[in-house]
Amino acid sequence: MPFPMTNQVPKAQQTPKHYGITSPISLALPKESDLHLTQKLTDALKPFGVFEEELELQRRIMVLGKLNTLVKEWIHDISESKNIPASLIDNVGGKIFTFGSYRLGVHTKGADIDALCVAPRHIERSDFFTSFYEKLKEQEEVKDLRAVEEAFVPVIKLSFDGIEIDILFARLALQTIPENLDLRDDNLLKNLDIRCIRSLNGCRVTDEILHLVPNIENFRLTLRAIKLWAKRRNIYSNILGFLGGVSWAMLVARTCQLYPNAVASTLVHKFFLVFSKWEWPNPVLLKQPEDCNLNLPVWDPRVTPSDRYHLMPIITPAYPHQNSTYNVSLSTRNIMADEFKRGLAITDEIMQNKADWSKLFEAPNFFQKYKHYIVLLASASTEKQHLEWVGLVESKVRILVGNLEKNEFITVAHVNPQSFPGPKECSDKEGFSTMWVIGIDFKKMEGSEHLNVDLTFDIQSFTDTVYRQAISSKMFEPDMKITAMHVKRKQLHQLLPDQVVIKKRKHSTEGLRAMNESGVDLCLDSDNSMTMTFPTSSSSAAAAKSGLSLSPPGPVESTAGSDSQGKADPLGGVAPFGAQGTPALPEEMKPSSSPPLVSRNVGKRSGSPLQPEKVKRLELEEEFTSEVKASEQREGPATLEPEAPVETEEKIETEMTEVGADQESPAQKIPSADLSDVPLLPANPFPVVKNSIKLRLSR
């Protein structure tokens, strides 16, 4: 078959002196108990659908074979039309390569395939997006065909015989494409445009990883376990600031290098041991970086000052070497560090036969973990607009997390990688919406009874960034909106599916059964958010009974003006999901209106002044008022005191008050840089939604 799982990768016959940049930690051979634990690990993984059946695998190989044949036929036809000599046409070649989870051999049931079409020098990129696109359209097996030619990495997406495939294109400076072409050869990058280099990068990195591990089968089983664990623990998403599939693969590969003779059960345990003690931001490297004198930008903190600020660098092993985790923030790194420590504690128990592997894969109840949440809602009037809008908003959620964690009273801002269909803002208007939930931990207050925390600007600078990006890229429509709301833990059930908010943690197989019945697939091979089915109705009576009052005081129509200007950000993403058929927002939960806000950039924010007041017990309260003057008379104006981010994770009961804002606050008058990554607004901006959230914390 043309696409075996281990094509072009010879299995290690003997363990060489060492792999990677250091000598191994241990060369110990596996014991009988290690092999037994590995079998138990395999058995524990099976219920989660991480292994694909042989028939399905053969179907994938057949589909890729057909696609490879189509590529060869297309290149042959184009070669004839361009008057290539007949002696060359028969040998001109062309080939489909795979990368990502399928190439690594760790794809799950129903996962998509990442593919690369490699063509000789006389085939243009425009040919790929015109004549090859038309050839695909003629195939009966091809459905949902769409081209994204203007993407950072241009791609054709399609479903071939029910299998989702993303095809990139690379044109090499070669007259013909031989069947035994090794894409790891750095000389292939000479005289290529940057889009072809980006397209080749996925295959080159994947192939390097497979060549840098001592035992591929042990690597694969270990990676399956770690990917499942990361998805179950809600820390699998590159676009939202956690780690994506390639980053997890490189961490597992480094573990395999350090313990070259270990089997999967031992490697999983050592994975948590190594990275729970890793001293970030020391980089993870699978090989020494190489300089190929091609003048391509590479990750090097000695040369590039911005690289020195990366919090959790994991460096790709193929030239040009890049940091695959530049989206990681302080909050997401701290969350992952805690999960590494938890994983080590559990695997310690497993190694001592005090626990089963199922305990490692228990899913946390994210919606019971925090007392306070920010719910972010992105909505549009049509499904096509919604898909584009949600893709843009999701790619920028990390900016909101960065804004929130800069607030001196917030210790953790934790976004759930899963997205959910959202309730409609207006029951009389059809539309599509998606929401994300961000858990917030507030700093424990010392020597004070009350403080006021204003999140308005943190959220507003994020929404302004998204709107500016949408307008500058000419995708913005007036019905595209972003709404942010503060929600307490006890109120989340009003917005989320019944299957999601589980107050009591279910144990092991019960929890898995509940998740399976709710239609949630935690094993999707994607860095994008995952969708979930939303209930078909929502009870406004229940909302009234619970006394739920959601802010912001919006939507409000106003001018999307901003004084800010930021750097261009190459990151983008499209998350293909919709929210059709979602329930209307109950009357009690609809945002009310307030006058427009004017937002400016800010770097470091602090809360409002502390107000001493003696109280005998901790209490939780929330109220809404649209009168800013009244609130300022009661609470006093906000002030700014730049301070370093707080890294503690202590929790405290809080009293919350949300108030509207109808004028610019002092906090918004501080000029500074934020995380904006698009230019200033054009001359005639569209009206956009403004949000205001002010919280009052009490002891």
XYZ file of C-alpha atoms in Angstrom:
699
model
C 0.000 0.000 0.000
C 1.276 3.531 -0.744
C 0.657 4.923 2.757
C 1.745 2.510 5.492
C 1.795 3.985 8.971
C 5.580 3.740 9.168
C 6.490 4.696 5.592
C 10.121 5.791 5.201
C 10.802 5.327 8.940
C 12.961 2.307 9.789
C 12.398 0.843 13.249
C 15.303 1.063 15.617
C 17.179 -2.218 15.697
C 19.422 -1.335 18.597
C 19.493 1.592 20.941
C 22.416 3.802 19.892
C 24.584 5.691 22.345
C 21.913 8.338 22.865
C 19.139 10.313 21.192
C 18.637 14.028 21.596
C 20.913 16.702 23.003
C 21.858 14.881 26.230
C 22.688 11.387 27.367
C 19.742 9.252 28.562
C 18.698 9.297 32.200
C 18.248 5.530 32.309
C 18.969 2.607 29.999
C 17.078 0.132 32.191
C 15.233 -2.611 30.349
C 11.542 -3.213 31.085
C 10.547 -5.684 33.806
C 7.669 -8.121 33.664
C 5.606 -5.771 35.835
C 6.210 -2.951 33.357
C 4.893 -5.067 30.497
C 1.841 -5.983 32.570
C 1.137 -2.319 33.337
C 1.522 -1.479 29.646
C -1.143 -4.044 28.754
C -3.398 -2.527 31.404
C -2.774 0.895 29.892
C -3.798 -0.373 26.460
C -6.982 -1.858 27.920
C -7.768 1.428 29.685
C -7.400 3.394 26.439
C -9.731 1.219 24.351
C -13.066 2.486 25.755
C -12.112 6.033 24.739
C -11.923 5.168 21.024
C -8.267 6.080 20.580
C -7.563 2.982 18.474
C -8.939 2.697 14.962
C -10.095 -0.673 13.616
C -8.077 -2.293 10.849
C -10.905 -1.966 8.310
C -11.131 1.766 8.878
C -7.362 2.091 8.589
C -7.385 0.245 5.265
C -10.154 2.584 4.090
C -7.962 5.569 4.852
C -5.068 4.033 2.934
C -7.373 3.412 -0.048
C -8.669 6.998 -0.001
C -5.123 8.391 0.119
C -4.185 6.104 -2.748
C -7.026 7.515 -4.879
C -6.015 11.051 -3.949
C -2.407 10.311 -4.885
C -3.551 9.021 -8.284
C -5.604 12.180 -8.857
C -2.535 14.318 -8.104
C -0.388 12.422 -10.612
C -3.091 12.668 -13.297
C -3.542 16.394 -12.658
C 0.207 17.128 -12.833
C 0.444 15.061 -16.034
C -2.383 17.079 -17.647
C -0.942 20.431 -16.564
C 2.487 19.386 -17.844
C 1.001 18.646 -21.271
C -0.829 21.975 -21.353
C 2.465 23.768 -20.587
C 4.296 21.956 -23.410
C 6.653 20.016 -21.184
C 8.697 17.553 -23.324
C 6.990 14.177 -23.614
C 10.128 12.429 -22.355
C 9.714 14.226 -19.022
C 5.943 14.057 -18.630
C 5.851 10.313 -17.922
C 8.374 10.744 -15.104
C 7.357 14.158 -13.803
C 5.838 12.610 -10.683
C 3.990 14.402 -7.907
C 2.971 12.902 -4.592
C 0.721 13.166 -1.553
C 2.518 13.128 1.807
C 0.787 12.936 5.171
C 1.658 14.586 8.475
C 0.092 15.259 11.859
C -1.572 12.563 13.963
C -2.112 10.201 11.016
C 1.539 10.316 9.986
C 2.608 9.835 13.615
C 0.322 6.797 13.799
C -1.762 8.094 16.711
C -4.958 9.228 14.984
C -8.265 8.327 16.601
C -11.578 7.123 15.219
C -13.078 9.680 12.858
C -10.022 11.957 12.911
C -9.176 14.022 9.853
C -6.028 13.586 7.754
C -3.464 16.322 7.160
C -1.953 15.949 3.693
C 0.554 17.783 1.505
C 0.557 17.849 -2.294
C 4.145 18.124 -3.579
C 4.547 19.219 -7.196
C 7.496 20.009 -9.524
C 8.616 23.544 -10.321
C 6.442 24.109 -13.411
C 3.216 23.632 -11.427
C 2.006 26.935 -9.962
C 0.090 27.463 -6.733
C -2.678 29.053 -8.790
C -2.997 25.750 -10.699
C -3.580 23.948 -7.415
C -6.436 26.258 -6.424
C -8.037 26.266 -9.880
C -7.575 23.185 -12.051
C -6.918 20.730 -9.190
C -9.846 22.183 -7.253
C -12.065 21.613 -10.310
C -10.743 18.059 -10.693
C -11.668 17.327 -7.087
C -15.117 18.806 -7.643
C -15.719 16.259 -10.427
C -15.149 13.287 -8.092
C -18.295 11.613 -6.753
C -16.631 10.764 -3.431
C -15.728 14.406 -2.735
C -18.104 16.443 -0.566
C -17.884 19.758 1.318
C -15.097 21.015 -0.933
C -13.777 24.474 -0.041
C -10.569 26.389 -0.720
C -8.950 28.786 1.769
C -6.355 30.369 -0.492
C -5.737 33.476 1.640
C -5.001 31.595 4.875
C -1.621 31.872 6.617
C -1.047 28.343 5.290
C -3.297 28.039 2.188
C -5.388 24.860 2.170
C -8.092 22.925 0.342
C -10.540 21.208 2.686
C -12.760 18.328 1.637
C -14.476 15.138 2.661
C -13.327 12.188 0.531
C -15.559 9.143 0.948
C -16.540 10.358 4.423
C -12.971 11.103 5.592
C -12.104 14.735 6.301
C -8.858 15.789 4.593
C -6.923 19.082 4.612
C -4.549 19.384 1.630
C -1.662 21.872 1.560
C 0.459 22.605 -1.500
C 4.226 22.887 -1.975
C 6.031 23.500 -5.247
C 9.642 22.325 -5.120
C 12.478 23.653 -7.277
C 12.796 20.225 -8.909
C 12.096 19.131 -12.477
C 10.534 15.868 -11.276
C 9.272 14.506 -7.952
C 10.791 11.061 -7.236
C 8.785 8.452 -5.311
C 11.489 8.086 -2.670
C 11.732 11.821 -1.950
C 12.780 12.570 1.637
C 11.293 15.904 2.710
C 13.756 16.158 5.616
C 16.453 17.260 3.174
C 17.123 20.935 3.991
C 18.327 21.593 0.436
C 14.714 21.267 -0.746
C 13.963 24.614 0.900
C 16.269 26.535 -1.418
C 14.550 28.990 -3.764
C 11.077 28.360 -2.291
C 8.540 31.033 -1.397
C 7.495 31.343 2.225
C 4.082 29.708 1.674
C 5.704 26.540 0.345
C 8.144 26.500 3.269
C 5.241 26.790 5.727
C 3.368 24.005 3.933
C 6.412 21.711 4.046
C 7.005 22.388 7.725
C 4.311 19.993 9.006
C 5.722 16.997 7.137
C 9.320 17.874 7.961
C 8.622 18.207 11.696
C 6.585 14.991 11.841
C 9.235 12.987 9.996
C 12.003 14.373 12.212
C 10.106 13.393 15.360
C 9.727 9.821 14.121
C 13.458 9.651 13.315
C 14.459 11.007 16.707
C 12.712 8.462 18.956
C 14.365 5.139 19.892
C 11.259 2.954 19.559
C 8.338 4.130 17.444
C 5.736 1.720 18.832
C 6.480 2.675 22.450
C 6.378 6.334 21.420
C 2.980 5.923 19.761
C 1.278 4.187 22.655
C 2.685 6.724 25.096
C 1.543 9.620 22.910
C -1.969 8.172 22.624
C -2.172 8.074 26.404
C -0.824 11.611 26.877
C -3.088 13.105 24.206
C -6.142 11.483 25.749
C -5.089 12.700 29.205
C -4.596 16.267 27.903
C -7.997 16.319 26.222
C -9.731 14.892 29.281
C -8.047 17.498 31.493
C -9.015 20.381 29.142
C -5.444 21.410 28.287
C -5.331 20.384 24.613
C -5.641 23.452 22.377
C -2.819 25.369 20.738
C -5.072 28.197 19.601
C -6.334 28.876 23.153
C -2.893 28.929 24.764
C -2.405 25.306 25.800
C -0.475 22.713 23.755
C -1.498 21.271 20.409
C -0.834 17.813 19.009
C 2.679 18.527 17.721
C 3.787 20.038 21.044
C 2.541 17.038 23.046
C 4.280 14.752 20.544
C 7.602 16.550 21.074
C 7.316 16.316 24.867
C 6.657 12.578 24.608
C 9.521 12.195 22.121
C 11.905 13.916 24.557
C 10.794 11.522 27.292
C 11.492 8.576 24.974
C 14.989 9.940 24.323
C 15.705 10.141 28.048
C 14.435 6.573 28.689
C 15.191 4.807 25.368
C 14.482 1.232 26.532
C 11.342 1.924 28.577
C 7.888 0.667 27.590
C 4.766 2.846 27.430
C 3.630 2.458 31.059
C 7.031 3.577 32.309
C 7.243 6.362 29.737
C 3.897 7.831 30.816
C 5.124 7.907 34.425
C 8.482 9.399 33.418
C 6.713 11.979 31.251
C 5.027 13.430 34.338
C 8.208 13.089 36.373
C 10.302 15.027 33.843
C 7.874 17.834 33.046
C 6.508 18.361 36.547
C 10.099 19.272 37.477
C 11.072 21.037 34.256
C 12.429 24.526 34.859
C 10.561 26.633 32.331
C 11.338 28.652 30.294
C 14.298 26.386 29.498
C 13.438 25.075 26.020
C 12.622 21.470 25.124
C 14.862 20.405 22.220
C 14.902 17.069 20.381
C 18.126 17.910 18.535
C 20.666 20.699 18.344
C 19.374 23.499 16.088
C 21.109 23.697 12.724
C 21.895 26.714 10.596
C 21.345 26.037 6.909
C 22.333 29.544 5.759
C 18.966 30.051 4.083
C 18.282 33.279 6.001
C 14.980 32.026 7.364
C 13.827 33.292 10.797
C 14.447 30.712 13.533
C 13.787 30.634 17.278
C 16.875 32.037 18.953
C 16.561 34.179 22.110
C 20.193 35.265 21.706
C 19.305 37.028 18.469
C 15.558 37.741 18.684
C 14.538 39.668 21.822
C 10.869 38.644 21.571
C 11.869 34.963 21.853
C 13.162 35.665 25.375
C 9.610 36.236 26.593
C 8.235 32.843 25.543
C 7.041 31.092 28.698
C 7.125 27.431 27.686
C 9.287 26.986 24.568
C 9.108 23.636 22.761
C 11.263 23.872 19.639
C 10.475 22.031 16.419
C 13.321 19.748 15.240
C 13.176 20.689 11.539
C 14.710 23.802 10.005
C 13.555 26.572 10.302
C 13.280 25.800 14.023
C 10.252 27.462 15.644
C 8.618 27.562 19.054
C 5.359 25.621 18.773
C 3.973 27.089 22.019
C 4.198 30.857 21.583
C 0.496 31.131 22.530
C 1.117 29.874 26.075
C 0.331 32.469 28.748
C 1.163 32.636 32.442
C -2.245 31.230 33.372
C -2.186 28.355 30.890
C 1.363 27.420 31.882
C 0.422 27.373 35.572
C -2.646 25.246 34.819
C -0.559 22.745 32.843
C 2.111 22.693 35.571
C -0.561 21.744 38.119
C -1.812 18.994 35.808
C 1.728 17.621 35.412
C 2.013 17.382 39.209
C -1.387 15.723 39.485
C -0.411 13.242 36.756
C 2.808 12.405 38.588
C 0.959 11.743 41.847
C -1.528 9.430 40.128
C 1.073 7.521 38.099
C 3.108 7.077 41.293
C 0.080 5.299 42.719
C -0.352 3.262 39.525
C 3.277 2.138 39.604
C 2.686 0.943 43.179
C -0.540 -0.853 42.165
C -2.564 1.496 44.380
C -4.659 2.878 41.505
C -5.832 1.994 37.993
C -5.079 3.849 34.768
C -8.700 4.984 34.615
C -7.969 7.423 37.439
C -5.452 9.257 35.253
C -8.103 9.823 32.582
C -10.847 11.080 34.884
C -12.270 14.322 33.533
C -12.439 17.288 35.914
C -15.651 19.213 36.377
C -14.448 22.526 35.048
C -17.757 24.146 35.891
C -17.426 23.357 39.584
C -13.749 24.268 39.837
C -14.131 28.052 39.992
C -16.558 30.354 41.786
C -16.644 32.939 39.010
C -16.738 32.684 35.216
C -16.665 34.987 32.220
C -18.915 33.728 29.417
C -17.899 34.985 25.979
C -20.554 34.856 23.266
C -19.877 35.313 19.531
C -22.961 35.616 17.320
C -23.811 36.256 13.680
C -26.989 36.257 11.612
C -26.072 33.581 9.041
C -24.258 30.262 9.298
C -21.525 31.316 6.857
C -20.860 34.546 8.763
C -20.940 32.619 12.017
C -18.256 30.164 10.889
C -15.926 32.993 9.867
C -16.691 35.080 12.955
C -16.224 32.231 15.413
C -12.923 31.275 13.798
C -11.614 34.815 14.243
C -12.914 35.228 17.802
C -11.511 31.871 18.917
C -8.079 32.739 17.532
C -8.080 35.855 19.747
C -9.515 34.435 23.004
C -5.936 34.047 24.231
C -5.678 37.857 24.121
C -8.600 38.119 26.541
C -6.931 35.581 28.840
C -3.743 37.654 28.681
C -5.678 40.812 29.547
C -7.416 39.182 32.498
C -4.273 37.671 33.997
C -2.649 41.117 33.954
C -5.265 42.303 36.448
C -3.565 42.386 39.852
C -6.554 40.750 41.558
C -6.776 37.753 39.174
C -4.461 34.808 39.772
C -5.799 32.447 37.096
C -7.861 32.920 33.933
C -8.651 29.409 32.632
C -10.480 29.069 29.311
C -12.222 25.763 28.634
C -11.071 24.436 25.223
C -14.591 23.178 24.541
C -16.986 25.629 22.936
C -20.763 25.454 23.242
C -23.700 26.654 21.158
C -24.858 29.816 22.847
C -28.321 31.157 23.668
C -29.661 33.856 21.364
C -29.376 37.429 22.503
C -32.781 38.286 21.154
C -35.601 35.766 21.048
C -37.257 37.537 18.092
C -34.197 37.346 15.849
C -32.787 34.245 14.200
C -29.051 33.767 14.390
C -26.116 31.532 15.238
C -23.915 31.828 18.299
C -21.051 30.065 20.060
C -19.756 30.619 23.567
C -16.605 29.979 25.555
C -16.338 29.801 29.330
C -13.384 31.256 31.241
C -12.912 30.322 34.910
C -11.563 33.105 37.134
C -9.640 32.798 40.402
C -9.327 36.007 42.412
C -6.404 36.799 44.640
C -6.931 36.280 48.361
C -7.365 39.689 49.965
C -4.950 40.623 52.698
C -5.711 43.320 55.293
C -8.834 44.624 53.595
C -12.537 43.989 53.601
C -13.690 45.346 50.235
C -12.204 46.071 46.846
C -13.648 46.916 43.479
C -12.344 45.136 40.389
C -13.183 46.601 36.992
C -12.896 44.081 34.151
C -14.539 46.395 31.641
C -11.347 47.511 29.977
C -9.777 44.033 29.974
C -12.746 42.781 27.984
C -13.212 45.919 25.913
C -9.655 46.008 24.594
C -10.095 42.376 23.517
C -13.375 43.041 21.670
C -11.905 46.127 19.994
C -8.979 44.018 18.782
C -11.323 41.453 17.248
C -13.487 44.097 15.585
C -10.469 45.879 14.137
C -9.154 42.592 12.760
C -12.529 41.782 11.194
C -12.866 45.243 9.651
C -9.300 45.367 8.309
C -9.740 41.914 6.719
C -13.081 43.018 5.199
C -15.038 40.181 6.788
C -17.016 42.251 9.297
C -20.803 42.427 9.046
C -23.046 44.583 11.266
C -24.725 41.505 12.792
C -21.415 40.069 14.040
C -21.277 40.652 17.789
C -19.283 39.729 20.887
C -20.899 39.753 24.316
C -19.166 39.110 27.631
C -20.983 38.217 30.852
C -19.950 37.509 34.402
C -21.629 34.348 35.720
C -21.365 32.749 39.128
C -20.886 29.018 39.451
C -24.437 28.350 40.608
C -25.795 30.165 37.536
C -23.884 28.263 34.843
C -26.608 25.639 34.448
C -28.794 28.337 32.870
C -26.405 28.625 29.922
C -24.800 25.202 29.515
C -26.120 21.796 28.412
C -27.511 19.636 31.212
C -24.895 16.943 30.531
C -22.025 19.378 31.086
C -22.695 20.871 34.513
C -22.393 17.833 36.789
C -22.288 18.782 40.425
C -20.961 15.454 41.652
C -17.911 13.999 39.992
C -18.657 10.657 38.422
C -16.071 7.967 38.869
C -14.153 6.360 36.074
C -16.428 4.366 33.750
C -19.586 6.136 34.921
C -18.121 9.470 33.929
C -17.052 8.065 30.568
C -20.520 6.636 29.968
C -22.127 9.977 30.763
C -19.828 11.801 28.369
C -20.413 9.284 25.601
C -24.181 9.484 26.001
C -24.071 13.267 25.785
C -22.352 13.059 22.419
C -19.103 14.654 23.558
C -16.022 13.385 21.763
C -12.924 14.203 23.766
C -10.659 12.321 21.397
C -10.922 14.528 18.313
C -7.567 15.153 16.674
C -7.913 18.876 16.367
C -6.470 21.951 18.015
C -9.749 23.735 17.616
C -12.487 23.898 20.188
C -14.977 21.046 20.371
C -18.708 21.538 20.050
C -21.438 20.044 22.183
C -25.161 19.596 21.708
C -27.253 22.251 23.440
C -30.669 21.551 24.992
C -33.642 22.426 22.817
C -35.315 24.690 25.341
C -34.480 26.925 28.260
C -36.653 27.808 31.204
C -36.982 31.485 31.994
C -38.886 30.555 35.102
C -35.847 28.701 36.387
C -33.741 31.737 35.688
C -36.124 33.935 37.612
C -36.190 31.475 40.492
C -32.396 31.504 40.731
C -32.281 35.281 40.592
C -29.811 35.231 37.710
C -28.763 38.651 36.474
C -26.156 38.708 33.743
C -23.961 41.594 32.694
C -22.734 43.267 30.475
C -25.202 46.124 30.133
C -25.328 45.642 26.378
C -25.546 44.989 23.516
C -25.061 48.658 22.743
C -24.545 50.212 19.343
C -21.599 52.640 19.253
C -18.615 53.618 17.169
C -15.731 51.172 17.270
C -13.140 53.845 17.830
C -9.734 53.186 19.320
C -6.444 54.971 19.757
C -4.488 51.776 19.832
C -2.147 50.354 17.305
C -0.437 46.981 17.580
C 1.703 44.458 15.820
C 0.545 42.102 13.127
C -0.188 38.613 14.342
C 0.188 35.724 11.897
C -1.962 33.419 13.967
C -5.402 32.613 12.681
C -7.791 29.740 12.919
C -11.125 28.499 11.694
C -13.288 26.345 13.921
C -16.015 24.615 11.908
C -18.994 24.499 14.164
C -22.472 26.010 14.329
C -25.198 26.717 16.826
C -28.350 26.157 14.881
C -31.457 25.424 16.883
C -30.212 26.869 20.144
C -32.735 28.240 22.636
C -33.571 31.864 23.117
C -32.092 33.651 26.099
C -34.664 33.950 28.916
C -35.938 37.473 29.531
C -34.164 37.662 32.883
C -30.834 36.814 31.234
C -30.954 39.265 28.304
C -28.294 41.969 28.523
C -29.747 45.412 29.086
C -28.637 48.525 27.271
C -26.369 51.339 28.322
C -24.677 54.305 26.617
C -21.573 53.589 24.508
C -18.140 53.102 26.008
C -14.912 54.478 24.642
C -11.995 52.122 25.050
C -8.256 52.720 24.950
C -5.315 50.426 25.375
C -3.714 49.616 28.693
C -0.761 47.477 29.649
C -0.979 46.753 33.360
C -4.215 47.291 35.285
C -5.115 47.363 38.924
C -8.459 47.301 40.668
C -10.312 50.133 42.332
C -9.306 51.418 45.797
C -9.923 49.219 48.815
C -12.828 50.189 51.030
C -12.594 48.987 54.638
C -15.788 47.626 56.116
C -16.157 45.096 58.922
C -18.236 42.019 58.219
C -18.562 38.886 60.349
C -18.704 36.281 57.597
C -17.964 35.738 53.954
C -20.959 36.317 51.719
C -21.757 36.159 48.040
C -24.027 38.745 46.457
C -24.590 40.188 43.011
C -26.623 43.191 41.914
C -26.967 45.354 38.843
C -27.423 49.103 38.417
C -27.130 51.225 35.303
C -26.355 54.454 37.183
C -22.582 54.981 37.075
C -22.689 58.189 39.077
C -24.489 56.481 41.915
C -21.976 53.654 41.900
C -19.035 56.067 41.901
C -20.461 57.947 44.851
C -20.745 54.663 46.724
C -17.483 53.033 45.564
C -15.208 55.872 44.533
C -13.375 56.238 41.200
C -11.001 53.608 39.876
C -7.250 54.131 40.093
C -4.292 52.502 38.423
C -1.186 51.133 40.099
C 1.021 49.013 37.819
C 1.989 45.808 39.536
C 3.502 42.447 38.617
C 1.104 39.590 37.798
C 0.061 37.529 40.799
C 0.928 33.837 40.616
C -0.864 32.530 43.707
C -3.906 30.321 43.356
C -5.640 30.866 46.692
C -9.435 31.072 46.550
C -11.770 33.351 48.461
C -15.504 33.774 48.751
C -16.555 37.052 47.192
C -19.372 39.518 47.134
C -19.989 40.661 43.589
C -21.659 43.791 42.268
C -21.902 44.486 38.545
C -22.614 48.030 37.442
C -23.016 49.627 34.042
C -20.787 52.406 32.746
C -21.841 55.364 30.637
C -18.588 57.311 30.559
C -14.880 56.756 30.249
C -13.286 55.598 33.481
C -9.867 56.783 34.692
C -8.510 53.328 33.953
C -9.347 53.831 30.301
C -7.351 57.070 30.095
C -3.980 55.417 30.653
C -2.083 55.203 27.334
C -0.100 52.021 26.948
C 0.326 49.068 24.636
C -1.968 46.069 24.805
C -2.117 42.808 22.890
C -3.790 44.328 19.834
C -2.429 42.927 16.616
C -4.177 44.878 13.856
C -3.960 48.461 12.610
C -6.199 51.368 13.492
C -9.823 51.343 12.437
C -10.764 52.586 8.957
C -12.531 55.907 8.486
C -16.119 54.647 8.638
C -16.230 51.924 11.270
C -19.273 49.731 11.821
C -21.294 49.935 15.052
C -20.167 47.273 17.512
C -21.246 45.830 20.841
C -19.646 47.247 23.983
C -19.411 45.427 27.282
C -18.995 46.567 30.879
C -18.289 44.339 33.874
C -17.453 45.736 37.319
C -17.106 43.425 40.290
C -17.057 44.164 44.016
C -15.162 41.684 46.162
C -15.891 41.492 49.896
C -14.781 39.472 52.862
